Amino acid sequence: MTANANVPILYLTKDSKQFALTLPAMAKNGELKALQYANLSNNLSIAKKLLFDKFTTHKASLEHFDITISIDETLTHLALAQSIEEVMGIEGAFAKRYFAHYFSLFEKSLTKGFRSKNPPLDPINAMLSYIYTLSYYAITAKLYMRGFDPSLSYLHTPLRSHFALSSDLLEPLRASINCFVAELFLKQILHAEDFTCKNGVYLKYDTRRQLWTHLKPFMNSLNPQINRQIVMLKKNLEKNDALL
């Protein structure tokens, strides 16, 4: 029934490390995959577009909480970058600066003040990783259904079962996720006691069920942003292909 309705289903373990994705039957769309391959040599220009969007959306997300940062120097360095390695270095420096401001929004009982994952070490990082993961798989499902190969990427390096293109498209969307997570704690929808602390910090199962009333509308609101990123990616691939 879900396949007939073009509805993908994601099965995810408690720690989000194991998953299964059930998808409806789809056209192979070989032309689009060929376009992806052809653009691998143009990965730098596509990566720069993705990170330009990331930097601007993250700046705006902090302004939502009355925090102002300058990204002028970051954007200048991005424009002048000559390699993916250099671009990733710029992104890493920006992320460190961004999260220093972001984590300052919360009480010390909720965060250690830095980004942690595999495992997350505090409730804020646990929620960031949890919703990043859900969004990553939502992007993966949409890429498959649109005929893309999610393993062919332009910013992140594909590794084993990693859908690197999904990670690429997630970058500009992280700001929206960060804002949502912040609101969950600042509005006291979530509290420190909603998390377990065994081999990392994770949201309790019962709390996940209660959170669904807030999470479902947010994930629905993220869908248009995901669709927009996929449309923009296809346009950039077609534009670059015309120049090859």
mmCIF file of C-alpha atoms in Angstrom:
data_model
loop_
_atom_site.group_PDB
_atom_site.id
_atom_site.type_symbol
_atom_site.label_atom_id
_atom_site.label_comp_id
_atom_site.label_asym_id
_atom_site.label_seq_id
_atom_site.Cartn_x
_atom_site.Cartn_y
_atom_site.Cartn_z
ATOM 1 C CA MET A 1 0.000 0.000 0.000
ATOM 2 C CA THR A 2 2.750 2.460 0.920
ATOM 3 C CA ALA A 3 4.671 1.527 -2.241
ATOM 4 C CA ASN A 4 1.622 2.263 -4.385
ATOM 5 C CA ALA A 5 1.320 5.636 -2.668
ATOM 6 C CA ASN A 6 5.036 6.397 -3.281
ATOM 7 C CA VAL A 7 5.686 6.477 0.472
ATOM 8 C CA PRO A 8 9.166 5.361 1.664
ATOM 9 C CA ILE A 9 9.511 3.702 5.083
ATOM 10 C CA LEU A 10 12.586 4.108 7.316
ATOM 11 C CA TYR A 11 13.421 1.527 10.002
ATOM 12 C CA LEU A 12 15.941 2.889 12.516
ATOM 13 C CA THR A 13 17.560 1.350 15.609
ATOM 14 C CA LYS A 14 17.569 3.168 18.952
ATOM 15 C CA ASP A 15 21.132 4.428 18.509
ATOM 16 C CA SER A 16 20.438 5.374 14.839
ATOM 17 C CA LYS A 17 23.421 3.296 13.687
ATOM 18 C CA GLN A 18 21.492 0.585 11.812
ATOM 19 C CA PHE A 19 18.717 1.233 9.337
ATOM 20 C CA ALA A 20 16.622 -0.185 6.532
ATOM 21 C CA LEU A 21 14.895 1.896 3.871
ATOM 22 C CA THR A 22 11.912 0.543 1.929
ATOM 23 C CA LEU A 23 11.228 2.406 -1.308
ATOM 24 C CA PRO A 24 8.530 2.219 -3.987
ATOM 25 C CA ALA A 25 9.468 0.963 -7.450
ATOM 26 C CA MET A 26 11.137 3.749 -9.423
ATOM 27 C CA ALA A 27 12.429 4.494 -12.902
ATOM 28 C CA LYS A 28 16.165 3.922 -13.284
ATOM 29 C CA ASN A 29 16.729 7.450 -14.655
ATOM 30 C CA GLY A 30 20.132 6.602 -16.109
ATOM 31 C CA GLU A 31 20.504 10.023 -17.743
ATOM 32 C CA LEU A 32 20.459 11.744 -14.359
ATOM 33 C CA LYS A 33 23.039 9.368 -12.918
ATOM 34 C CA ALA A 34 25.233 9.967 -15.981
ATOM 35 C CA LEU A 35 24.879 13.697 -15.320
ATOM 36 C CA GLN A 36 26.031 13.136 -11.740
ATOM 37 C CA TYR A 37 29.120 11.257 -12.940
ATOM 38 C CA ALA A 38 29.923 13.920 -15.539
ATOM 39 C CA ASN A 39 29.885 16.621 -12.857
ATOM 40 C CA LEU A 40 32.306 14.912 -10.490
ATOM 41 C CA SER A 41 35.073 16.955 -12.108
ATOM 42 C CA ASN A 42 33.106 20.112 -11.209
ATOM 43 C CA ASN A 43 32.688 19.163 -7.568
ATOM 44 C CA LEU A 44 34.376 22.311 -6.241
ATOM 45 C CA SER A 45 31.839 24.727 -7.718
ATOM 46 C CA ILE A 46 28.902 22.660 -6.441
ATOM 47 C CA ALA A 47 30.495 22.320 -2.993
ATOM 48 C CA LYS A 48 30.960 26.084 -2.796
ATOM 49 C CA LYS A 49 27.283 26.695 -3.586
ATOM 50 C CA LEU A 50 26.217 24.285 -0.845
ATOM 51 C CA LEU A 51 28.461 25.897 1.747
ATOM 52 C CA PHE A 52 27.504 29.428 0.727
ATOM 53 C CA ASP A 53 23.918 28.448 1.538
ATOM 54 C CA LYS A 54 25.020 26.808 4.781
ATOM 55 C CA PHE A 55 26.931 29.838 6.017
ATOM 56 C CA THR A 56 24.127 32.287 5.225
ATOM 57 C CA THR A 57 21.382 30.136 6.775
ATOM 58 C CA HIS A 58 23.441 29.514 9.910
ATOM 59 C CA LYS A 59 24.093 33.231 10.330
ATOM 60 C CA ALA A 60 20.342 33.851 10.048
ATOM 61 C CA SER A 61 19.575 31.075 12.541
ATOM 62 C CA LEU A 62 21.717 32.741 15.214
ATOM 63 C CA GLU A 63 20.051 36.077 14.531
ATOM 64 C CA HIS A 64 16.768 34.377 15.470
ATOM 65 C CA PHE A 65 18.236 34.204 18.991
ATOM 66 C CA ASP A 66 19.652 37.768 18.874
ATOM 67 C CA ILE A 67 23.211 36.592 18.189
ATOM 68 C CA THR A 68 25.037 38.353 15.349
ATOM 69 C CA ILE A 69 28.139 37.002 13.641
ATOM 70 C CA SER A 70 30.002 38.204 10.568
ATOM 71 C CA ILE A 71 30.536 35.762 7.711
ATOM 72 C CA ASP A 72 32.129 38.193 5.245
ATOM 73 C CA GLU A 73 35.646 36.826 5.748
ATOM 74 C CA THR A 74 34.379 33.247 5.609
ATOM 75 C CA LEU A 75 32.603 33.873 2.298
ATOM 76 C CA THR A 76 35.716 35.535 0.868
ATOM 77 C CA HIS A 77 37.859 32.539 1.805
ATOM 78 C CA LEU A 78 35.231 30.224 0.327
ATOM 79 C CA ALA A 79 35.223 32.061 -2.999
ATOM 80 C CA LEU A 80 39.026 31.872 -3.212
ATOM 81 C CA ALA A 81 39.347 28.205 -2.190
ATOM 82 C CA GLN A 82 41.106 25.992 -4.741
ATOM 83 C CA SER A 83 40.301 22.502 -3.445
ATOM 84 C CA ILE A 84 37.692 20.473 -1.582
ATOM 85 C CA GLU A 85 40.183 20.029 1.265
ATOM 86 C CA GLU A 86 40.490 23.804 1.599
ATOM 87 C CA VAL A 87 36.713 24.217 1.446
ATOM 88 C CA MET A 88 36.221 21.614 4.190
ATOM 89 C CA GLY A 89 38.784 23.408 6.335
ATOM 90 C CA ILE A 90 36.822 26.642 5.967
ATOM 91 C CA GLU A 91 33.614 24.795 6.890
ATOM 92 C CA GLY A 92 35.254 23.267 9.961
ATOM 93 C CA ALA A 93 36.485 26.632 11.228
ATOM 94 C CA PHE A 94 33.054 28.165 10.681
ATOM 95 C CA ALA A 95 31.271 25.286 12.449
ATOM 96 C CA LYS A 96 33.517 25.649 15.495
ATOM 97 C CA ARG A 97 32.745 29.377 15.698
ATOM 98 C CA TYR A 98 29.037 28.833 15.080
ATOM 99 C CA PHE A 99 28.608 26.172 17.762
ATOM 100 C CA ALA A 100 30.466 28.259 20.349
ATOM 101 C CA HIS A 101 27.609 30.760 20.037
ATOM 102 C CA TYR A 102 24.885 28.134 19.649
ATOM 103 C CA PHE A 103 25.757 26.177 22.789
ATOM 104 C CA SER A 104 25.833 29.412 24.810
ATOM 105 C CA LEU A 105 22.021 29.426 24.548
ATOM 106 C CA PHE A 106 21.670 26.509 26.978
ATOM 107 C CA GLU A 107 22.212 25.681 30.638
ATOM 108 C CA LYS A 108 25.389 23.779 31.466
ATOM 109 C CA SER A 109 23.332 20.732 32.475
ATOM 110 C CA LEU A 110 22.285 20.370 28.828
ATOM 111 C CA THR A 111 25.581 20.796 26.990
ATOM 112 C CA LYS A 112 29.319 20.461 27.414
ATOM 113 C CA GLY A 113 29.787 23.406 25.060
ATOM 114 C CA PHE A 114 31.107 21.589 22.003
ATOM 115 C CA ARG A 115 29.809 19.324 19.228
ATOM 116 C CA SER A 116 30.016 15.617 20.055
ATOM 117 C CA LYS A 117 28.749 12.557 18.187
ATOM 118 C CA ASN A 118 29.335 8.792 17.988
ATOM 119 C CA PRO A 119 28.328 8.937 20.784
ATOM 120 C CA PRO A 120 26.736 12.274 21.701
ATOM 121 C CA LEU A 121 27.827 13.359 25.180
ATOM 122 C CA ASP A 122 24.952 15.606 26.242
ATOM 123 C CA PRO A 123 21.222 16.160 25.559
ATOM 124 C CA ILE A 124 21.698 18.954 23.008
ATOM 125 C CA ASN A 125 24.128 16.904 20.940
ATOM 126 C CA ALA A 126 21.887 13.854 21.281
ATOM 127 C CA MET A 127 18.966 15.736 19.742
ATOM 128 C CA LEU A 128 21.091 17.323 17.019
ATOM 129 C CA SER A 129 22.442 13.919 15.983
ATOM 130 C CA TYR A 130 19.003 12.302 16.186
ATOM 131 C CA ILE A 131 17.285 14.812 13.911
ATOM 132 C CA TYR A 132 20.286 15.152 11.586
ATOM 133 C CA THR A 133 20.033 11.370 11.119
ATOM 134 C CA LEU A 134 16.290 11.420 10.421
ATOM 135 C CA SER A 135 16.794 14.254 7.934
ATOM 136 C CA TYR A 136 19.722 12.469 6.272
ATOM 137 C CA TYR A 137 17.515 9.461 5.555
ATOM 138 C CA ALA A 138 14.608 11.658 4.452
ATOM 139 C CA ILE A 139 16.967 13.235 1.908
ATOM 140 C CA THR A 140 18.242 9.799 0.858
ATOM 141 C CA ALA A 141 14.709 8.561 0.180
ATOM 142 C CA LYS A 142 13.885 11.640 -1.902
ATOM 143 C CA LEU A 143 17.115 11.342 -3.893
ATOM 144 C CA TYR A 144 16.345 7.720 -4.731
ATOM 145 C CA MET A 145 12.784 8.580 -5.711
ATOM 146 C CA ARG A 146 14.007 11.397 -7.974
ATOM 147 C CA GLY A 147 16.455 9.067 -9.735
ATOM 148 C CA PHE A 148 19.719 10.263 -8.135
ATOM 149 C CA ASP A 149 22.500 8.028 -6.882
ATOM 150 C CA PRO A 150 22.939 9.195 -3.241
ATOM 151 C CA SER A 151 26.489 7.828 -3.104
ATOM 152 C CA LEU A 152 27.809 10.250 -5.774
ATOM 153 C CA SER A 153 28.737 13.435 -3.939
ATOM 154 C CA TYR A 154 30.509 16.757 -4.439
ATOM 155 C CA LEU A 155 31.460 17.916 -0.939
ATOM 156 C CA HIS A 156 31.690 14.865 1.334
ATOM 157 C CA THR A 157 33.800 11.801 0.595
ATOM 158 C CA PRO A 158 31.784 8.594 -0.024
ATOM 159 C CA LEU A 159 32.737 5.867 2.465
ATOM 160 C CA ARG A 160 31.305 2.340 2.390
ATOM 161 C CA SER A 161 27.537 2.634 3.095
ATOM 162 C CA HIS A 162 27.597 6.420 3.509
ATOM 163 C CA PHE A 163 25.162 8.274 1.243
ATOM 164 C CA ALA A 164 27.514 11.208 0.797
ATOM 165 C CA LEU A 165 25.192 13.203 -1.486
ATOM 166 C CA SER A 166 22.582 13.160 1.289
ATOM 167 C CA SER A 167 25.201 14.660 3.606
ATOM 168 C CA ASP A 168 25.953 17.290 0.952
ATOM 169 C CA LEU A 169 22.330 18.409 0.761
ATOM 170 C CA LEU A 170 21.907 18.263 4.530
ATOM 171 C CA GLU A 171 24.482 21.024 5.090
ATOM 172 C CA PRO A 172 22.230 24.017 4.218
ATOM 173 C CA LEU A 173 19.345 22.449 6.196
ATOM 174 C CA ARG A 174 21.200 22.022 9.478
ATOM 175 C CA ALA A 175 20.384 25.590 10.528
ATOM 176 C CA SER A 176 16.645 24.838 10.554
ATOM 177 C CA ILE A 177 17.285 21.683 12.578
ATOM 178 C CA ASN A 178 19.468 23.585 15.041
ATOM 179 C CA CYS A 179 16.709 26.154 15.593
ATOM 180 C CA PHE A 180 14.129 23.423 16.143
ATOM 181 C CA VAL A 181 16.334 21.644 18.687
ATOM 182 C CA ALA A 182 17.007 24.905 20.518
ATOM 183 C CA GLU A 183 13.294 25.664 20.773
ATOM 184 C CA LEU A 184 12.589 22.198 22.202
ATOM 185 C CA PHE A 185 14.832 22.969 25.161
ATOM 186 C CA LEU A 186 14.297 26.719 25.530
ATOM 187 C CA LYS A 187 10.522 26.180 25.603
ATOM 188 C CA GLN A 188 11.088 23.302 28.062
ATOM 189 C CA ILE A 189 9.468 20.689 25.867
ATOM 190 C CA LEU A 190 12.547 18.542 26.542
ATOM 191 C CA HIS A 191 14.574 18.316 29.761
ATOM 192 C CA ALA A 192 17.822 16.667 30.847
ATOM 193 C CA GLU A 193 15.894 13.843 32.542
ATOM 194 C CA ASP A 194 14.397 12.829 29.174
ATOM 195 C CA PHE A 195 17.741 11.252 28.222
ATOM 196 C CA THR A 196 19.641 8.114 29.202
ATOM 197 C CA CYS A 197 23.408 8.178 29.800
ATOM 198 C CA LYS A 198 24.558 4.656 28.905
ATOM 199 C CA ASN A 199 27.368 4.467 26.329
ATOM 200 C CA GLY A 200 26.520 8.002 25.305
ATOM 201 C CA VAL A 201 23.492 10.212 25.779
ATOM 202 C CA TYR A 202 20.272 9.239 23.993
ATOM 203 C CA LEU A 203 16.623 10.236 24.062
ATOM 204 C CA LYS A 204 14.477 7.831 26.083
ATOM 205 C CA TYR A 205 12.102 5.635 24.101
ATOM 206 C CA ASP A 206 8.945 6.938 25.818
ATOM 207 C CA THR A 207 10.065 10.510 25.220
ATOM 208 C CA ARG A 208 10.534 9.786 21.511
ATOM 209 C CA ARG A 209 6.888 8.809 21.306
ATOM 210 C CA GLN A 210 5.820 11.988 23.109
ATOM 211 C CA LEU A 211 8.097 14.103 20.919
ATOM 212 C CA TRP A 212 6.358 12.929 17.747
ATOM 213 C CA THR A 213 3.641 15.609 18.036
ATOM 214 C CA HIS A 214 6.395 18.230 17.672
ATOM 215 C CA LEU A 215 8.720 16.306 15.370
ATOM 216 C CA LYS A 216 6.189 15.371 12.695
ATOM 217 C CA PRO A 217 5.206 18.998 11.847
ATOM 218 C CA PHE A 218 8.873 19.989 11.778
ATOM 219 C CA MET A 219 9.850 17.172 9.416
ATOM 220 C CA ASN A 220 6.898 18.109 7.202
ATOM 221 C CA SER A 221 8.126 21.711 7.154
ATOM 222 C CA LEU A 222 11.588 20.483 6.146
ATOM 223 C CA ASN A 223 10.262 18.676 3.066
ATOM 224 C CA PRO A 224 9.971 21.813 0.879
ATOM 225 C CA GLN A 225 13.553 22.752 1.802
ATOM 226 C CA ILE A 226 14.778 19.284 0.834
ATOM 227 C CA ASN A 227 12.879 19.452 -2.445
ATOM 228 C CA ARG A 228 14.344 22.888 -3.148
ATOM 229 C CA GLN A 229 17.896 21.641 -2.556
ATOM 230 C CA ILE A 230 17.348 18.716 -4.930
ATOM 231 C CA VAL A 231 15.906 20.986 -7.634
ATOM 232 C CA MET A 232 18.838 23.397 -7.233
ATOM 233 C CA LEU A 233 21.310 20.518 -7.427
ATOM 234 C CA LYS A 234 19.801 19.253 -10.675
ATOM 235 C CA LYS A 235 19.885 22.755 -12.184
ATOM 236 C CA ASN A 236 23.542 23.157 -11.197
ATOM 237 C CA LEU A 237 24.400 19.764 -12.680
ATOM 238 C CA GLU A 238 22.668 20.647 -15.951
ATOM 239 C CA LYS A 239 24.299 24.086 -16.049
ATOM 240 C CA ASN A 240 27.769 22.667 -15.452
ATOM 241 C CA ASP A 241 27.179 19.898 -17.993
ATOM 242 C CA ALA A 242 26.420 22.489 -20.663
ATOM 243 C CA LEU A 243 29.848 24.029 -19.998
ATOM 244 C CA LEU A 244 31.796 20.764 -20.211
#
